[in-house]
CSV table of C-alpha atoms in Angstrom, one decimal:
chain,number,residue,atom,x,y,z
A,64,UNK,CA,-101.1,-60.0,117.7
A,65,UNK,CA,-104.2,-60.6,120.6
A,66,UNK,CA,-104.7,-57.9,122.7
A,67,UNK,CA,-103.7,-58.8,126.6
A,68,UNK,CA,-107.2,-58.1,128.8
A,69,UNK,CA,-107.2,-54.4,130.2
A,70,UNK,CA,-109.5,-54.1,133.3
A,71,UNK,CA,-109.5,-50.5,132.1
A,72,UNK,CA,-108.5,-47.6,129.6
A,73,UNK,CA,-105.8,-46.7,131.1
A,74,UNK,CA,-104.4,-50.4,131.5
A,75,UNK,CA,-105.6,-50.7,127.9
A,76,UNK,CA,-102.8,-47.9,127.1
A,77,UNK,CA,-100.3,-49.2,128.9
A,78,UNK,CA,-100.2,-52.5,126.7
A,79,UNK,CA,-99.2,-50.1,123.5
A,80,UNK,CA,-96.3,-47.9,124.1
A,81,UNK,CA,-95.9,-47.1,120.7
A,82,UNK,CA,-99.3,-45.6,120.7
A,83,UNK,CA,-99.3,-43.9,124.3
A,84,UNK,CA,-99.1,-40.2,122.7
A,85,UNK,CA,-102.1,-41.0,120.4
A,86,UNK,CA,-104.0,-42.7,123.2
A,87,UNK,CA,-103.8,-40.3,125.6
A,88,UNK,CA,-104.7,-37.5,122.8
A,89,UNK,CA,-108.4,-39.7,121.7
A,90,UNK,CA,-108.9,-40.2,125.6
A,91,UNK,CA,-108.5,-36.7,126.9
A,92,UNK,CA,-110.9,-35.8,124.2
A,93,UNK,CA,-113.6,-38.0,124.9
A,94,UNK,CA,-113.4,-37.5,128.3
A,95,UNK,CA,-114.9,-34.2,127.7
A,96,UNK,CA,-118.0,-35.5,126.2
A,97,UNK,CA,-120.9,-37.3,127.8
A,98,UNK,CA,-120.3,-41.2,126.8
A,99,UNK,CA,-119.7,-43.6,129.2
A,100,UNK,CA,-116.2,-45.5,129.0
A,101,UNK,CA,-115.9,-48.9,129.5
A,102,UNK,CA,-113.7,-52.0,128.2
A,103,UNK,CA,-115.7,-54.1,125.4
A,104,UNK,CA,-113.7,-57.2,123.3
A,105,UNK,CA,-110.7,-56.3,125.1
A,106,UNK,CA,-110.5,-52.3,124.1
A,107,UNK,CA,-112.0,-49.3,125.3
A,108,UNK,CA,-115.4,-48.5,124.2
A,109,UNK,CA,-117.6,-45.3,124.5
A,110,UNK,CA,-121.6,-45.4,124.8
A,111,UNK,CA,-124.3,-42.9,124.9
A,112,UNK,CA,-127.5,-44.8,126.2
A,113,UNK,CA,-126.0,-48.2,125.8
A,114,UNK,CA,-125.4,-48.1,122.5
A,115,UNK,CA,-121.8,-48.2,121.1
A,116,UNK,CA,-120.4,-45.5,119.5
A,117,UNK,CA,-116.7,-44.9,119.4
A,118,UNK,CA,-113.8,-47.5,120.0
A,119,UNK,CA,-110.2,-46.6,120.4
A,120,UNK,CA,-107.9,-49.9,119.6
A,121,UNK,CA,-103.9,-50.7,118.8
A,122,UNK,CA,-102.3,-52.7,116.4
A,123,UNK,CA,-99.0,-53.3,115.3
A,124,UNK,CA,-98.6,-50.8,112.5
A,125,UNK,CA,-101.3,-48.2,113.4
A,126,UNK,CA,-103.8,-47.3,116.0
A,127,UNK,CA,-107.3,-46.3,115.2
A,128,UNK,CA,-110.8,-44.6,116.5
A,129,UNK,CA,-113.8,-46.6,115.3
A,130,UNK,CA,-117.0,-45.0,114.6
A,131,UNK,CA,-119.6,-47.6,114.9
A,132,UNK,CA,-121.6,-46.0,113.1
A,133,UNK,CA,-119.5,-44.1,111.0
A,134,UNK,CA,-121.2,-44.7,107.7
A,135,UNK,CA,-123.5,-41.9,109.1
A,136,UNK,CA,-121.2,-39.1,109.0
A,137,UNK,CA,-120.1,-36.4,106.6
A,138,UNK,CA,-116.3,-37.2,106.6
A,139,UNK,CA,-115.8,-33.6,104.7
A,140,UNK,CA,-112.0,-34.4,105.0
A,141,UNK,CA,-112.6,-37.8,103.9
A,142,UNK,CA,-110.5,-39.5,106.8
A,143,UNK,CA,-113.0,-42.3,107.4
A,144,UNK,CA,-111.9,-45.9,106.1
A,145,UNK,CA,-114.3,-48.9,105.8
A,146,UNK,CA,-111.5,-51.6,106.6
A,147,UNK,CA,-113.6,-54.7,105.4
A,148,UNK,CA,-115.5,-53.4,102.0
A,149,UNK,CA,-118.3,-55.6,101.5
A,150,UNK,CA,-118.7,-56.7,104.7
A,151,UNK,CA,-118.7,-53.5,107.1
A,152,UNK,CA,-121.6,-51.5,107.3
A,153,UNK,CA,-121.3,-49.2,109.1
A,154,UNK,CA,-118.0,-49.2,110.9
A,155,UNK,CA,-115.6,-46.5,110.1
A,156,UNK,CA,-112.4,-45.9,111.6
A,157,UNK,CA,-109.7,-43.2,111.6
A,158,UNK,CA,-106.3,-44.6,111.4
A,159,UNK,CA,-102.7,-43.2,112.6
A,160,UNK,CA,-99.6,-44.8,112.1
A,161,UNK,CA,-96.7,-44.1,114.2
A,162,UNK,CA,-95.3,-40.5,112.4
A,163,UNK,CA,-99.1,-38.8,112.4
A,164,UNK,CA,-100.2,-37.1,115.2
A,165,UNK,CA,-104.1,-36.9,116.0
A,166,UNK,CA,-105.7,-33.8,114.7
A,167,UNK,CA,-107.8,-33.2,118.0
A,168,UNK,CA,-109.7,-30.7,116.0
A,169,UNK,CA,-110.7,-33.0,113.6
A,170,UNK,CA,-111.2,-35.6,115.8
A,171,UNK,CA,-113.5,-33.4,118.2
A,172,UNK,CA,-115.8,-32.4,115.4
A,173,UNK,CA,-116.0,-36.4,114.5
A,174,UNK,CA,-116.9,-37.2,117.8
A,175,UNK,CA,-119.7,-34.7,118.5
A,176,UNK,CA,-121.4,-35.4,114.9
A,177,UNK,CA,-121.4,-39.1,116.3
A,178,UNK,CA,-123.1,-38.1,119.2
A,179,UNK,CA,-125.7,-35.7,117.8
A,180,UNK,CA,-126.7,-38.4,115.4
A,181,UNK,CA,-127.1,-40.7,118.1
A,182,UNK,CA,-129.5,-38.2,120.1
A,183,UNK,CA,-131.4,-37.5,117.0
C-alpha cells in the first residue's frame, strides 16, 4: 500500500484511521521532548541536531515507532524488532497491531534513552 504525501503529522494521521488512537498517543509524547518534527519519505520523522532519530509510520496490519538507531538501546522489555535481519543495522522499530494499545510509559523511557544517546 504507498503512503498518500502528508504535508504534515497531522495530515499524516489522517490517511490511517485505523491507527488514529495510536498516532495521536506516539505524537502527544514526542511532542514533549525537544526533537524537531517534520515529514521525511512520506512519514513523520523526529531529529535532534539534524540527525534522524524516531519515525512514526502506518501500514496495513500494524503501525510502528522506528528507532533509527535503535540497535543502541537496552530494550529491557525486549519490544524492539529488527524487521530486515541481515540487512538492518541499526533500525529498530516498536510494532502495534490494531487490539494493543501503546504503553506511553514504555514508549517514554524509549524515547528519552534515544535521545540521551544522541547527546552523548
Amino acid at each position: 500500500m504507498a503512503n498518500p504525501k502528508a504535508g504534515n503529522t497531522q495530515e499524516y494521521i489522517s490517511f490511517f484511521p485505523k491507527w488514529k488512537n495510536h498516532f495521536e498517543a506516539i505524537h502527544k509524547i514526542l511532542q514533549t521532548t525537544e526533537l524537531e518534527e517534520s515529514i521525511k519519505w512520506g512519514a513523520p520523522c523526529y531529529t535532534l541536531k539534524g540527525k534522524n532519530l524516531i519515525g512514526m509510520v502506518g501500514f496495513k496490519n500494524h503501525c510502528a515507532v522506528w528507532f533509527h538507531k535503535g540497535a543502541l538501546l537496552k530494550d529491557d522489555k525486549n519490544v524492539l524488532i529488527n524487521a530486515q535481519p541481515g540487512k538492518t543495522q541499526m533500525l529498530r522499530q516498536i510494532r502495534y497491531k490494531e487490539n494493543e494499545a501503546v504503553d506511553t510509559q514504555l514508549l517514554e523511557n524509549y524515547i528519552s534513552e534515544t535521545i540521551e544517546n544522541e547527546k552523548g
